[in-house]
Every structure is written in C-alpha cells, then in structure tokens.
CSV table of C-alpha atoms and ligand atoms in Angstrom, one decimal:
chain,number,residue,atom,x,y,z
A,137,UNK,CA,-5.3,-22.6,-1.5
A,138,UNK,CA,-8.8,-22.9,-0.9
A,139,UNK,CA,-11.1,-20.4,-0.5
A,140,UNK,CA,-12.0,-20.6,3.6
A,141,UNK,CA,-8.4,-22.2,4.3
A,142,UNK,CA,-7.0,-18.2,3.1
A,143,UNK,CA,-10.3,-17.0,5.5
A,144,UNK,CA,-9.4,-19.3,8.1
A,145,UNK,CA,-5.7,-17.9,8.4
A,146,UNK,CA,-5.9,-14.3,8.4
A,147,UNK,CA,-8.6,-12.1,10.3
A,148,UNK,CA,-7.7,-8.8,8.4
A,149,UNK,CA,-8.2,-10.8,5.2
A,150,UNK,CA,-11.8,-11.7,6.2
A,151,UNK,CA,-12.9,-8.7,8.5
A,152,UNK,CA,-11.9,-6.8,5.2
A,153,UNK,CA,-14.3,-8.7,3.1
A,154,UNK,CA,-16.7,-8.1,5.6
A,155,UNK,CA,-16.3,-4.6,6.0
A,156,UNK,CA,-16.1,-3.9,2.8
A,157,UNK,CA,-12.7,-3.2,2.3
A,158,UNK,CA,-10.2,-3.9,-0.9
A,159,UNK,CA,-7.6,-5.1,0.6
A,160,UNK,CA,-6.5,-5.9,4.2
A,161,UNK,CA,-3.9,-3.4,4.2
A,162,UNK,CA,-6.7,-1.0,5.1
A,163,UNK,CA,-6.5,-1.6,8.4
A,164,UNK,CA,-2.6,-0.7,8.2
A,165,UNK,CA,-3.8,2.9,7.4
A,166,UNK,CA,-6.4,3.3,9.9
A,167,UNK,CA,-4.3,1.7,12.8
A,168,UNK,CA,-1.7,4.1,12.1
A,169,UNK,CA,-3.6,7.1,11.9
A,170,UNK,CA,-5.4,5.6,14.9
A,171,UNK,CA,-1.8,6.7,16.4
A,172,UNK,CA,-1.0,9.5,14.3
A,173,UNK,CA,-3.5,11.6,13.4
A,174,UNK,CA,-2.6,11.7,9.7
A,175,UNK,CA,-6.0,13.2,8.6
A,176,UNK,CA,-6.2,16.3,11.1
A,177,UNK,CA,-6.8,19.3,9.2
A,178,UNK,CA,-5.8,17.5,5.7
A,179,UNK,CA,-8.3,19.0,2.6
A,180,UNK,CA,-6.2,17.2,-0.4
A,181,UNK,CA,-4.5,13.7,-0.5
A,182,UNK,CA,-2.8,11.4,-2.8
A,183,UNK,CA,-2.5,7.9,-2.8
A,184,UNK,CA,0.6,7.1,-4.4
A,185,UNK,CA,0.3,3.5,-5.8
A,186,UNK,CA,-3.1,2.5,-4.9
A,187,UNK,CA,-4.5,-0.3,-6.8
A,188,UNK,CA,-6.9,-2.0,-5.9
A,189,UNK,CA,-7.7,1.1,-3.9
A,190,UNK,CA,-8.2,0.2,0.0
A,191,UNK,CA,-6.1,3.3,1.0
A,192,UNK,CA,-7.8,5.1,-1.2
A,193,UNK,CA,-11.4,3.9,-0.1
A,194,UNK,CA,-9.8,4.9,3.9
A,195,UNK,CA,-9.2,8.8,2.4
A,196,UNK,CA,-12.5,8.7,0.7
A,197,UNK,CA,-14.1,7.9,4.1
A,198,UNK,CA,-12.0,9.9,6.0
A,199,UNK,CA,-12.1,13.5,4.1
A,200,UNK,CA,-15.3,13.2,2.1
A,201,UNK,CA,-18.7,13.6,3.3
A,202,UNK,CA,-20.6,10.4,1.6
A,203,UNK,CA,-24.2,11.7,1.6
A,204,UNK,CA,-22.9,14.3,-0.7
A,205,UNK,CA,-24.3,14.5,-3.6
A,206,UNK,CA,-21.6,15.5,-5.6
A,207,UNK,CA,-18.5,15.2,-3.6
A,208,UNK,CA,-15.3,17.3,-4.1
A,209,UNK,CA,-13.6,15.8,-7.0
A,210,UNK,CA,-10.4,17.5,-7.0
A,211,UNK,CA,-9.8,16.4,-3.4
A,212,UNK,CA,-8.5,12.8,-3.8
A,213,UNK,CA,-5.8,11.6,-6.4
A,214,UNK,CA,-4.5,8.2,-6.6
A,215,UNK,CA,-2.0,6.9,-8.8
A,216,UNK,CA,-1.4,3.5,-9.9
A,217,UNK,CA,0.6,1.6,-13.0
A,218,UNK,CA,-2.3,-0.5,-12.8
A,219,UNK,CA,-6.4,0.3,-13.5
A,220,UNK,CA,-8.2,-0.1,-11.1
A,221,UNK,CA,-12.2,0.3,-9.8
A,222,UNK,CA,-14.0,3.5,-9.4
A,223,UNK,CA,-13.8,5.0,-5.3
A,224,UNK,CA,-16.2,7.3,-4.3
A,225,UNK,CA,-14.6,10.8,-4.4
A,226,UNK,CA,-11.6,9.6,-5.6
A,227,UNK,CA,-9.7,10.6,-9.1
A,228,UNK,CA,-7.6,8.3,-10.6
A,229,UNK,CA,-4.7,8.1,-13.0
A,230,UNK,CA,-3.2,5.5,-14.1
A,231,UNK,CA,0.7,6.5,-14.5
A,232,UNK,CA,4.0,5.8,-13.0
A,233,UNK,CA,5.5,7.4,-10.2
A,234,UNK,CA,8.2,8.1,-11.3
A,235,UNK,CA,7.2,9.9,-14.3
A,236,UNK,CA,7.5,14.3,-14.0
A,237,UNK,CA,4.1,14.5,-16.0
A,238,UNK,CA,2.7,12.3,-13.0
A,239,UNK,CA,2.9,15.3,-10.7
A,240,UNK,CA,2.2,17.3,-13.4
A,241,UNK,CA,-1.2,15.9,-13.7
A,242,UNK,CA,-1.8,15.4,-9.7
A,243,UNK,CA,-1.2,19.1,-9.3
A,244,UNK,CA,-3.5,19.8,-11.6
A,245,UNK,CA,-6.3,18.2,-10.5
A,246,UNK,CA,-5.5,20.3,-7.6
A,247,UNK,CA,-6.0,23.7,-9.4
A,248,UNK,CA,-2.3,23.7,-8.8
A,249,UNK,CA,-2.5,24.1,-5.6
A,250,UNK,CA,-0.6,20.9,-3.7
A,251,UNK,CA,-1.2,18.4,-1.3
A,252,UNK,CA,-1.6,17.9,2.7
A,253,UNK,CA,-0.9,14.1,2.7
A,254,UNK,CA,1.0,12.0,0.5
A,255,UNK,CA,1.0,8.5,1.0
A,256,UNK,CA,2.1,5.5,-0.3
A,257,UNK,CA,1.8,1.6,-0.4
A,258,UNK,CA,3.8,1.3,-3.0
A,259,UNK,CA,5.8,-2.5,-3.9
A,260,UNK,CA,7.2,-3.3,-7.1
A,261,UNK,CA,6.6,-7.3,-8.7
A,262,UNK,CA,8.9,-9.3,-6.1
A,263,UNK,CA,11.8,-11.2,-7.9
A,264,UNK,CA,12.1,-14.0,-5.2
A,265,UNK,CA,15.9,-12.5,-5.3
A,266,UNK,CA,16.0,-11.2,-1.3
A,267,UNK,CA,18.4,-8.2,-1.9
A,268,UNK,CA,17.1,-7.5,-5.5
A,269,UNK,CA,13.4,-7.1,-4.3
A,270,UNK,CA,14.7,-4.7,-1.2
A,271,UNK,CA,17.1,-2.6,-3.2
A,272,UNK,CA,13.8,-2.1,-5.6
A,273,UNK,CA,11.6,-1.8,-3.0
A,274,UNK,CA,14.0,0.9,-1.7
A,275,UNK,CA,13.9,3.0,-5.5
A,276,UNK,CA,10.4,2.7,-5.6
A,277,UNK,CA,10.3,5.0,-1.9
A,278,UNK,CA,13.2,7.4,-3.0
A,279,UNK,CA,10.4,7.8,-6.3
A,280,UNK,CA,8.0,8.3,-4.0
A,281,UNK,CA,9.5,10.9,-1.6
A,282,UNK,CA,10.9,12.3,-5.3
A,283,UNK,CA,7.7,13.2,-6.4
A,284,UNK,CA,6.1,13.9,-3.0
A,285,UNK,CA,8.9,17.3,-3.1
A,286,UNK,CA,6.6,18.1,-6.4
A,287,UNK,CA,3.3,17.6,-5.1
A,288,UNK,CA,3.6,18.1,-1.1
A,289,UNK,CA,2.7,21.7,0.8
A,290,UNK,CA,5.4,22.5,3.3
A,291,UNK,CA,4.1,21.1,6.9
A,292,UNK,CA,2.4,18.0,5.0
A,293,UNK,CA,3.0,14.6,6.0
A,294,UNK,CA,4.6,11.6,3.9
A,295,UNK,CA,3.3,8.4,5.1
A,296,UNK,CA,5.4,5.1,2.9
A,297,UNK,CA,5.9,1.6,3.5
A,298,UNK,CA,9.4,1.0,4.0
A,299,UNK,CA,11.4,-2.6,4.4
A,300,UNK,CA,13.5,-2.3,7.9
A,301,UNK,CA,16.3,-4.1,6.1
A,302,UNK,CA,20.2,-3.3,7.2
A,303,UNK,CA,20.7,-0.5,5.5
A,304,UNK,CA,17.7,1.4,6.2
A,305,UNK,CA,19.2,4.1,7.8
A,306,UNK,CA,20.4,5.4,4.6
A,307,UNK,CA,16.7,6.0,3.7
A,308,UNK,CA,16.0,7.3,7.1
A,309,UNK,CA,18.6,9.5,6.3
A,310,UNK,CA,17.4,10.6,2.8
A,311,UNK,CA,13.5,11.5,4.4
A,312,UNK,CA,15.5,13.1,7.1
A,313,UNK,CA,16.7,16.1,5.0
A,314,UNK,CA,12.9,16.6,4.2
A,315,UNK,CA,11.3,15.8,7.1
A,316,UNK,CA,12.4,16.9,10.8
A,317,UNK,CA,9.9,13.9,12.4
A,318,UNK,CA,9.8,10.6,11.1
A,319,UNK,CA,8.5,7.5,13.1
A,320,UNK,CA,8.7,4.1,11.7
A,321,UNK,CA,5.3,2.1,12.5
A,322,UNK,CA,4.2,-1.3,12.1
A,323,UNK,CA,0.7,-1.5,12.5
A,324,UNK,CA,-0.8,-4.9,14.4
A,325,UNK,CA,-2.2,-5.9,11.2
A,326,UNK,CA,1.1,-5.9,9.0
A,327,UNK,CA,2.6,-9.4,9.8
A,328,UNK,CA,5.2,-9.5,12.6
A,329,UNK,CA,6.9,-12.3,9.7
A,330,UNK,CA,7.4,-9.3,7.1
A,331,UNK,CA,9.9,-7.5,6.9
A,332,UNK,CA,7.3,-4.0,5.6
A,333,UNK,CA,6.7,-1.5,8.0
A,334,UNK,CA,6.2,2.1,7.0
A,335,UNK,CA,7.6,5.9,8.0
A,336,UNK,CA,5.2,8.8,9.2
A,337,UNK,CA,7.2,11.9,8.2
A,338,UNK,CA,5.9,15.2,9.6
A,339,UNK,CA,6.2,18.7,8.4
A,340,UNK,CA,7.4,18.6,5.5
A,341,UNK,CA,10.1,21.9,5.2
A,342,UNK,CA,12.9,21.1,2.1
A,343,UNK,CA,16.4,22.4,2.5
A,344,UNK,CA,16.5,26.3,1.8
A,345,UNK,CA,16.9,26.4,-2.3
A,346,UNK,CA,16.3,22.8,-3.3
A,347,UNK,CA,14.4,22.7,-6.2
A,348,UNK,CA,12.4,19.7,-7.3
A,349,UNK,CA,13.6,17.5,-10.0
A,350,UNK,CA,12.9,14.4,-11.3
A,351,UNK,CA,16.2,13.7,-12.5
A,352,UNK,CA,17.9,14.0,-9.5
A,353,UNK,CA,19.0,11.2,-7.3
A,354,UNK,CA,18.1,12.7,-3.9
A,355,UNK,CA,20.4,11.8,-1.8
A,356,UNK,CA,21.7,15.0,0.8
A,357,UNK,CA,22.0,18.0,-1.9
A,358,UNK,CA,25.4,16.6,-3.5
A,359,UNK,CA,24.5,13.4,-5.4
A,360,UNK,CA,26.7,10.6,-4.2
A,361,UNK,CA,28.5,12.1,-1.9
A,362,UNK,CA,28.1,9.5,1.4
A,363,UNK,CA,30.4,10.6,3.5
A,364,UNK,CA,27.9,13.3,4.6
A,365,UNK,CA,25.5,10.4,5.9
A,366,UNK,CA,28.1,9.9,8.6
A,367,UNK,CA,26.3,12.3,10.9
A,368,UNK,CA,22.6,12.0,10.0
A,369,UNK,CA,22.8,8.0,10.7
A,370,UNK,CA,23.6,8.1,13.8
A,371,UNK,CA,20.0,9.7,14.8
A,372,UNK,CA,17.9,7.4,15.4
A,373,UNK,CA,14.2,7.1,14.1
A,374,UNK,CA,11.7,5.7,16.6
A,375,UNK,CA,9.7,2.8,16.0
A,376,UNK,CA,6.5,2.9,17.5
A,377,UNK,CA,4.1,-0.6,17.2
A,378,UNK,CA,0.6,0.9,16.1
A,379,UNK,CA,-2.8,-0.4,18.0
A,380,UNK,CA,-3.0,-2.0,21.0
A,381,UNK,CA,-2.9,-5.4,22.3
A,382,UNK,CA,-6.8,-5.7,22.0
A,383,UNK,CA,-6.4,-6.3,18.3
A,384,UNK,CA,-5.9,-9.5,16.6
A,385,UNK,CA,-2.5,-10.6,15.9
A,386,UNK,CA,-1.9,-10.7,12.5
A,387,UNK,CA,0.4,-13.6,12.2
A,388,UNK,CA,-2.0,-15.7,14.1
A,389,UNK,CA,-4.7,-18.3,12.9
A,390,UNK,CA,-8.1,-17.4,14.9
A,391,UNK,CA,-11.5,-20.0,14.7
A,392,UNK,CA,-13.7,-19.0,12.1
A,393,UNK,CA,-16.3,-17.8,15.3
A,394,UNK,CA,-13.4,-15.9,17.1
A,395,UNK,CA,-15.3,-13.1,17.2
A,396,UNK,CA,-18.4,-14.6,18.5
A,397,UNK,CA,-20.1,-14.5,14.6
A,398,UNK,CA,-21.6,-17.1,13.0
A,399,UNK,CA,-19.2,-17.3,9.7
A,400,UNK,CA,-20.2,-16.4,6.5
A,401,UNK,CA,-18.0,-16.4,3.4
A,402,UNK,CA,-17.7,-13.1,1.5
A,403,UNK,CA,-16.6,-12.5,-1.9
A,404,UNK,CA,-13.9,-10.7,-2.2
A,405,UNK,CA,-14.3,-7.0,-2.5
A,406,UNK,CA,-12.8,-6.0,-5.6
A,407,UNK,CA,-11.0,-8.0,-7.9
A,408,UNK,CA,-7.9,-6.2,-9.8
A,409,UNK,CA,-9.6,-5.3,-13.2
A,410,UNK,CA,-6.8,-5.7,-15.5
A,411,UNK,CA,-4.1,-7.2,-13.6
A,412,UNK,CA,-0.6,-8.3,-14.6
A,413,UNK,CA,-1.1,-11.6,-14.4
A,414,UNK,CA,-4.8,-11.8,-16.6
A,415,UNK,CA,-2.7,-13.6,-19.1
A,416,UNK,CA,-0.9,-16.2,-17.3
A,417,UNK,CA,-4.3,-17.0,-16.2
A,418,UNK,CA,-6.2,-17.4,-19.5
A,419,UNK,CA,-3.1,-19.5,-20.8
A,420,UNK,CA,-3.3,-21.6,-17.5
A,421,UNK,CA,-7.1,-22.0,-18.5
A,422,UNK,CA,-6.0,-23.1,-22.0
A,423,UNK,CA,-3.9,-25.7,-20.5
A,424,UNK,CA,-6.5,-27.2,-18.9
A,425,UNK,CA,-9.0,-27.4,-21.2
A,426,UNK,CA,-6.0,-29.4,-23.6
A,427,UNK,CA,-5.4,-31.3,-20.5
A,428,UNK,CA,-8.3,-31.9,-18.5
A,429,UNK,CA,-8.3,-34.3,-15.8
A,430,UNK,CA,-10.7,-37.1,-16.1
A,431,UNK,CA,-14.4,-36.5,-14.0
A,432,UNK,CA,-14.3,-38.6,-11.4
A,433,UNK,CA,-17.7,-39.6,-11.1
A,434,UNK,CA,-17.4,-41.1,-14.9
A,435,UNK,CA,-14.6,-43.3,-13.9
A,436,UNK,CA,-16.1,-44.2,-10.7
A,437,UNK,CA,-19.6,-44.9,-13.0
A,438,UNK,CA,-17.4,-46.7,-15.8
A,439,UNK,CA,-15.5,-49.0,-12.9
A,440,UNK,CA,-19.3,-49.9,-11.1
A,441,UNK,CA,-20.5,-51.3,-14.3
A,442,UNK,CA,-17.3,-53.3,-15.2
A,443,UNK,CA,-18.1,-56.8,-14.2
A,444,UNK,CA,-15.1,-59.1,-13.1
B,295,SAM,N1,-2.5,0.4,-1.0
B,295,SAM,C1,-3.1,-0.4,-1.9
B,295,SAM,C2,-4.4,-0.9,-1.4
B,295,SAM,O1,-4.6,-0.6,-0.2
B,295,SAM,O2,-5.3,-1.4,-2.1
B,295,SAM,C3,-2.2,-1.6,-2.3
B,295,SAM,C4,-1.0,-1.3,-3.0
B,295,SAM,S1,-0.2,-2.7,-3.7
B,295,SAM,C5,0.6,-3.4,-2.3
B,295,SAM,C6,1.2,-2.0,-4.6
B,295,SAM,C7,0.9,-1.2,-5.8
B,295,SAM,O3,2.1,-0.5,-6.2
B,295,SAM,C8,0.6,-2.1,-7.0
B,295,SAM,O4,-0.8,-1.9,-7.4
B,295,SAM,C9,1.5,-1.6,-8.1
B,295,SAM,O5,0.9,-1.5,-9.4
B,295,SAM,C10,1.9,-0.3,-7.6
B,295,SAM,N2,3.2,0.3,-8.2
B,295,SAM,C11,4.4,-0.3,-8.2
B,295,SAM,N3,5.3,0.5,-8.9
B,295,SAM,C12,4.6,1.6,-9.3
B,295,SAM,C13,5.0,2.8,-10.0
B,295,SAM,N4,6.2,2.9,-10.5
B,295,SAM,N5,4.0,3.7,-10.2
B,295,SAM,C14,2.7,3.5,-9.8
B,295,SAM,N6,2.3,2.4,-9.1
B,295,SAM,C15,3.2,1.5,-8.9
C-alpha cells in the first residue's frame, strides 16, 4: 500500500503523525479517559504491553510535568516483549507479562510500593485462525488482570482491550470478582469493523484472602469450577461509546484537506526498533536484489533505439 493511499484512509493514522504520536491507538486512551477520568489522582502507572509506546507517551503527558528537568523516574513502567524507543519519563522493561519476575521488577521500580493505573493494549501475533486468535487474545487479558492483582493498589483502575466475542461474559465475569465497576468502551477512533474494544474496571478490592499467584488460573477462587459463573453472567456490563459525534469516524475515508489543512505527509513517528518481522524483511530484500525487476527506463531507452 502506498504511502498517502494508508494516509488517505485513516484520520487517526495521520493526525497521529502529525501530532506526534506512535501509534493511532493514542487517541483510544485519551478518548476514553476523555470519559472516564482514568488519570484523576493517579501518581504511578503501568503500561502493560506498550511497544511502540503511544500509551505510554499519553501517561508521560498526562502525570509528568515536561519542563522538568529531571522527571520522576520511578513513576512510569511499561512492559513490552518487544524493545522499543526511549519516552520521556517513562521506564522500560522489556519482559513478558506473564512472567512472576515481571511484577517483581515493576514493583520495584516502585520502591515497592504499587500502582494506581494498570493498563493495557496488549494483542498477541494474529494466526489468521478466527477462534485461535480470540481465545489468545482472551489469555493474554486473564495475564494481564493476573499480574495487575501483583502490581495494583486496592481502589486502582484496570483499563484492557478486550474482543466482544460470544463468550465474553466469562471474562466479564473473571474482572468482576476483582472489580465492582467495569464498563466496556469503544472509543470513536477504534474501528466500528473490529471486533477490540476495551474494559474500564474501577476500584480495584480482591476477594477477602486471595493471594496473588502466577500459577493460578483465575477463574472465581475454585479453578475450574463453572458452574459458579451461572450467577455472575447474568449481570450485565455496560457499554458505553467513548467521544462524541464531533469526531471523525474511524472507519471512514475523509479528503486529505478534511480538516481545512493544506496536507503534508509526515513520517511516521517511531518505527518499531527491533521488530519481529526485521528478518522477513532483510530476506525479502535479498530476494530482490537476486531478482530484480528490469528498470524501466533502460528497456524503454533499449526499445527507442531498436530500428525496425
Ligand atoms: N499500546 C501500544 C501503543 O500505543 O503503542 C500498542 C500495543 S501493540 C497493539 C501490542 C503489544 O503487545 C505488542 O507490542 C506485543 O509485543 C505486546 N505483547 C504481546 N504479548 C505480550 C506479552 N506476553 N508480554 C509483553 N508484551 C506482549
């Protein structure tokens, strides 16, 4: 896809560039806590997997003072599999999620003390299989609310993107036993077409006596036992559409001068420094080179000097 066909499309894609923005799923965070208030009174936050970092870049505007000279370092955590870019503020680690010693470490940086706001973009590597990539998609949020019960002060809030598939209400039901609010948000700029939309879970209080553990399926105190979800399922979790009608639609394509700007092509932000897929793309560029296409303008050149 060409570079201003992919600008052309997608609004959040090129206000982010112009902005200065990551990733468009920046403007997922800020819309909901446009309707939330998920920063009030928070002084530490993690960003659960955060590459290449927009989120992260939101709570570094949010909770840090920029003119700082030497901001609070302990403040910000993100976590990702995945390196990514320096963020003003912002300490990284790169670890998995659902690793013990990757609590162990945010905690830490926290002078043990814990956190006010956990949240979390997190999506495996989609398969292309429909129900595969949901049920991993799924896993990847119970690790996520796993860890959060390690590294979350009671009365935090949880904020995860979740896929409304059929049997959601299962993990509604899981973040239920931690959390009495929960909301399920799609923010105007998450496509209408996906399927993502993510849970706002308030006040964090676990069940009297639970104890953390990593090796613990969560669900409801007794592992496995699903009759119990009888109950719980049937309450039902609000969905609440974040920003208002004002703001683009994300699933539509707008004129490059929608917004009464003349348009200017931006580089993207930040590239992913050492992502996945670096060597698919070298080998790509090897296959090129052993099979380049002819130039053109040599064959064009070659067929204006034949004479007939
Ligand atoms: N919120 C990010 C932003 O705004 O730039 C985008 C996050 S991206 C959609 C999803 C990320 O989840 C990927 O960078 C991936 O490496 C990360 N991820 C997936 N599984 C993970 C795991 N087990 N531990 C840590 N990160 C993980």
């Amino acid at each position: 896809m060409g570079k201003t066909s992919k600008d052309k499309r997608d609004i959040y894609y090129r206000r982010a560039k112009e902005e200065g923005w990551r990733a468009r799923s920046a403007f997922k965070l800020l819309q909901i806590d446009d309707e939330f208030n998920i920063f009030d009174g928070v002084h530490n936050a993690v960003d659960l997997c955060a590459a290449p970092g927009s989120w992260s870049q939101v709570l570094s505007k949010k909770l840090l003072n920029e003119n700082e000279e030497n901001p609070d370092r302990q403040r910000i955590v993100a976590v990702d599999l995945q390196a990514m870019a320096p963020v003003y503020g912002v300490k990284q680690i790169q670890g998995d999620i659902t690793n013990i010693n990757t609590a162990k470490e945010i905690t830490s940086h926290f002078q043990n003390s814990k956190a006010d706001l956990v949240v979390c973009d997190g999506a495996p590597d989609v398969t292309g299989t429909h129900c595969m990539d949901i049920y991993i998609q799924s896993q990847l949020l119970l690790a996520a609310l796993n860890i959060t019960t390690h590294i979350l002060k009671p009365g935090g809030t949880f904020v995860a993107k979740i896929f409304r598939t059929r049997d959601v209400t299962l993990l509604y039901a899981q973040l239920r036993v931690f959390f009495p609010y929960i909301h399920c948000s799609k923010p105007w700029s998450s496509r209408n077409s996906s399927i993502e939309a993510f849970v706002v879970c308030k006040n964090y209080s676990p069940p009297e006596g639970y104890t953390p553990h990593m090796m613990n399926p969560l669900l409801i105190h007794k592992p496995c036992d699903f009759d119990e979800l009888t109950g719980i399922n049937r309450v039902i979790v609000p969905f609440v559409v974040c920003g208002d009608l004002g703001q683009p639609d994300s699933d539509t394509c707008y004129p490059l001068n929608f917004e009464g700007k003349e348009y200017t092509y931006h580089e993207p932000v930040q590239t992913p420094i050492d992502p996945p897929y670096q060597e698919a793309l070298s080998l790509l560029a090897d296959r090129d080179t052993d099979f380049r296409r002819p130039d053109v303008s040599v064959v064009v050149d070659n067929l204006n000097s034949m004479t007939i």
